[in-house]
C-alpha positions as CSV (number, residue, x, y, z in Angstrom):
1,L,-20.9,-29.5,-53.6
2,I,-22.4,-31.3,-56.7
3,N,-24.3,-28.2,-57.8
4,A,-21.2,-26.0,-57.5
5,T,-19.2,-28.6,-59.5
6,L,-21.9,-28.8,-62.2
7,D,-22.0,-24.9,-62.4
8,F,-18.2,-25.1,-62.8
9,W,-17.9,-21.9,-60.8
10,L,-14.5,-22.6,-59.4
11,T,-13.9,-19.4,-57.5
12,A,-15.9,-17.6,-54.7
13,G,-19.5,-17.1,-55.9
14,E,-23.1,-17.8,-54.8
15,Y,-22.2,-20.5,-52.4
16,A,-19.3,-18.6,-50.8
17,K,-21.6,-15.6,-50.3
18,K,-24.3,-17.8,-48.6
19,F,-21.7,-19.4,-46.4
20,E,-20.2,-16.0,-45.4
21,N,-23.7,-14.7,-44.5
22,K,-24.7,-17.8,-42.5
23,L,-21.3,-17.7,-40.7
24,A,-21.7,-14.1,-39.7
25,N,-25.2,-14.7,-38.5
26,Y,-24.2,-17.7,-36.4
27,L,-21.4,-15.9,-34.7
28,G,-23.4,-12.7,-34.2
29,V,-21.0,-10.4,-36.2
30,R,-21.8,-8.2,-39.1
31,N,-19.2,-9.4,-41.6
32,S,-17.5,-12.6,-42.6
33,L,-14.9,-12.8,-45.3
34,L,-13.7,-16.1,-46.7
35,S,-10.0,-16.7,-47.3
36,N,-7.9,-19.7,-48.6
37,S,-6.8,-20.7,-45.1
38,G,-6.9,-19.8,-41.5
39,S,-3.2,-18.9,-41.7
40,S,-4.1,-16.4,-44.5
41,A,-7.0,-15.1,-42.4
42,N,-4.5,-14.2,-39.6
43,L,-2.3,-12.5,-42.2
44,L,-5.2,-10.6,-43.7
45,A,-6.5,-9.4,-40.3
46,L,-3.1,-8.0,-39.2
47,S,-2.2,-6.7,-42.6
48,A,-5.5,-4.8,-42.8
49,L,-4.5,-2.9,-39.7
50,T,-1.5,-1.4,-41.5
51,S,-3.7,0.2,-44.1
52,E,-3.5,4.0,-44.9
53,K,-7.4,3.9,-44.7
54,L,-7.0,3.8,-40.9
55,G,-5.2,7.1,-40.7
56,K,-3.4,7.7,-37.4
57,Q,-4.7,4.4,-36.1
58,K,-2.8,2.3,-38.6
59,L,0.0,0.1,-37.5
60,I,3.5,1.1,-38.6
61,S,6.9,-0.7,-38.7
62,G,8.2,-1.3,-35.2
63,D,4.8,-1.1,-33.4
64,E,4.5,-3.8,-30.7
65,I,2.0,-6.6,-30.8
66,I,1.5,-8.6,-27.7
67,T,1.2,-12.4,-28.4
68,V,1.7,-15.7,-26.7
69,A,5.1,-17.4,-26.3
70,A,3.6,-20.9,-26.5
71,G,1.5,-20.7,-29.7
72,F,1.1,-21.4,-33.3
73,P,3.6,-19.9,-35.9
74,T,0.6,-18.8,-37.9
75,T,-0.5,-16.5,-35.1
76,I,3.0,-15.0,-34.8
77,N,4.3,-14.9,-38.4
78,P,1.9,-12.1,-39.5
79,I,3.6,-9.9,-36.9
80,F,7.0,-10.4,-38.5
81,Q,5.5,-10.3,-42.1
82,N,4.2,-6.8,-41.4
83,N,7.5,-5.6,-39.8
84,L,5.9,-5.3,-36.4
85,T,7.5,-6.3,-33.1
86,P,6.2,-9.3,-31.2
87,V,6.1,-9.1,-27.4
88,F,5.8,-12.5,-26.0
89,V,3.9,-13.4,-22.8
90,D,3.6,-16.7,-21.1
91,I,0.5,-18.8,-20.5
92,N,-1.1,-19.9,-17.2
93,L,-0.5,-23.7,-16.9
94,N,-4.0,-24.1,-15.3
95,N,-5.9,-23.0,-18.4
96,L,-3.2,-22.8,-21.1
97,N,-4.1,-19.2,-21.9
98,V,-2.7,-15.7,-21.3
99,E,-4.3,-13.8,-18.5
100,I,-4.9,-10.1,-18.4
101,D,-2.4,-9.3,-15.7
102,K,0.5,-10.5,-17.9
103,I,-0.9,-8.3,-20.8
104,K,-0.9,-5.3,-18.5
105,K,2.7,-6.0,-17.5
106,A,3.8,-6.3,-21.1
107,F,2.0,-3.1,-22.2
108,T,4.2,-0.1,-23.2
109,K,3.6,3.1,-25.1
110,K,4.7,1.2,-28.3
111,T,2.0,-1.4,-27.9
112,K,-0.6,-1.1,-30.7
113,G,-2.3,-4.5,-30.5
114,I,-2.9,-7.9,-29.0
115,M,-3.1,-11.0,-31.2
116,L,-3.8,-14.3,-29.4
117,A,-5.3,-17.7,-30.1
118,H,-7.9,-19.3,-28.0
119,T,-5.7,-22.2,-27.0
120,L,-6.9,-25.6,-28.4
121,G,-10.5,-24.4,-28.2
122,N,-10.2,-23.2,-24.6
123,P,-11.2,-19.5,-24.8
124,F,-9.3,-16.8,-23.0
125,R,-11.2,-14.0,-21.3
126,A,-11.7,-12.0,-24.4
127,D,-14.2,-9.7,-22.7
128,L,-11.5,-8.5,-20.3
129,F,-9.0,-8.1,-23.2
130,K,-11.6,-6.1,-25.2
131,N,-12.1,-3.7,-22.4
132,F,-8.3,-3.3,-21.9
133,C,-7.8,-2.6,-25.6
134,K,-10.7,-0.1,-25.7
135,E,-9.3,1.7,-22.7
136,N,-5.8,2.0,-24.4
137,S,-7.0,2.5,-28.0
138,I,-5.3,-0.6,-29.3
139,F,-6.4,-3.4,-31.6
140,L,-7.5,-7.0,-30.6
141,I,-7.3,-9.9,-33.0
142,E,-8.8,-13.2,-31.8
143,D,-7.4,-16.2,-33.5
144,T,-10.5,-18.4,-33.2
145,C,-9.3,-21.2,-35.5
146,D,-9.5,-23.8,-32.8
147,A,-12.5,-22.3,-31.0
148,F,-15.4,-22.2,-33.4
149,G,-18.5,-22.3,-31.3
150,A,-16.8,-21.8,-28.0
151,S,-18.5,-19.4,-25.6
152,I,-17.3,-16.9,-23.1
153,G,-19.5,-15.8,-20.2
154,V,-20.0,-12.1,-20.0
155,E,-22.2,-10.7,-17.2
156,G,-24.3,-13.8,-17.0
157,K,-24.7,-14.0,-20.8
158,A,-22.4,-16.1,-23.0
159,K,-21.1,-14.7,-26.2
160,L,-19.3,-16.8,-28.8
161,A,-15.6,-16.4,-29.2
162,G,-14.8,-14.1,-32.2
163,N,-17.3,-11.4,-31.0
164,F,-14.8,-9.5,-29.0
165,G,-11.9,-8.5,-31.3
166,D,-11.6,-5.9,-34.0
167,F,-11.0,-9.0,-36.1
168,A,-11.3,-12.7,-35.4
169,T,-10.1,-15.5,-37.6
170,L,-11.3,-19.0,-38.4
171,S,-9.8,-22.1,-40.1
172,F,-11.8,-24.7,-42.0
173,Y,-8.9,-27.1,-42.4
174,P,-10.1,-30.8,-41.8
175,A,-8.7,-30.8,-38.3
176,H,-11.1,-28.1,-37.2
177,H,-14.8,-28.1,-36.2
178,I,-16.2,-27.6,-39.6
179,T,-14.3,-28.0,-42.9
180,T,-14.3,-26.8,-46.5
181,G,-11.3,-28.9,-47.2
182,E,-9.1,-25.9,-47.2
183,G,-10.2,-22.4,-46.2
184,G,-10.6,-19.9,-43.5
185,A,-12.4,-16.6,-42.7
186,V,-11.9,-13.2,-41.2
187,I,-14.8,-11.9,-39.2
188,T,-15.5,-8.4,-38.0
189,S,-18.4,-6.1,-37.1
190,N,-16.4,-3.1,-38.4
191,K,-17.5,-2.1,-41.9
192,K,-14.2,-0.2,-42.7
193,L,-12.0,-3.1,-41.5
194,R,-14.0,-5.5,-43.5
195,R,-13.6,-3.4,-46.6
196,V,-9.8,-3.1,-46.1
197,A,-9.5,-6.8,-45.4
198,A,-11.4,-7.6,-48.6
199,S,-9.2,-5.3,-50.6
200,V,-6.0,-7.0,-49.2
201,R,-7.4,-10.4,-49.9
202,D,-8.6,-9.6,-53.4
């Protein structure tokens, strides 16, 4: 912090790049992209999926995104901000997360993605959601802002939350696991999606 201050490099530079690389390595993904907040990370992730660069896969106005009825506005607002249609599903009161059977019931031919938060750090079964999305050629965004470091058991091996979606997002606001004061990140292992998200951010 002192070195960055003395360098007087007030925007993303050497330290931001180091942090992005260490963050990606820790999570086991290829790319990490810093943003000014976790809320902005959610907006970046969903907005990137509306890019012309994705061709026929891109999200268009009116496409449905399945999300949770009992969640944060910052997970839901990007759906409205991109002129998409939210489809709300309820949580299971035992684990406070959405379960795959409710996703299947909400799925229609207009469904193009799922955007859910790991509720208060309690991860949903993102492995099952990933398989469902792959089978139906739709996107998955994991809002991991409250679940940095949480793991999900997959076939006897645990993987960290954020490894399953086309995008995952993080927040570094002081209330979260690690902090940069303000700040957030978009993470992905997809090179094209990373490039599009960086373009939207910049």
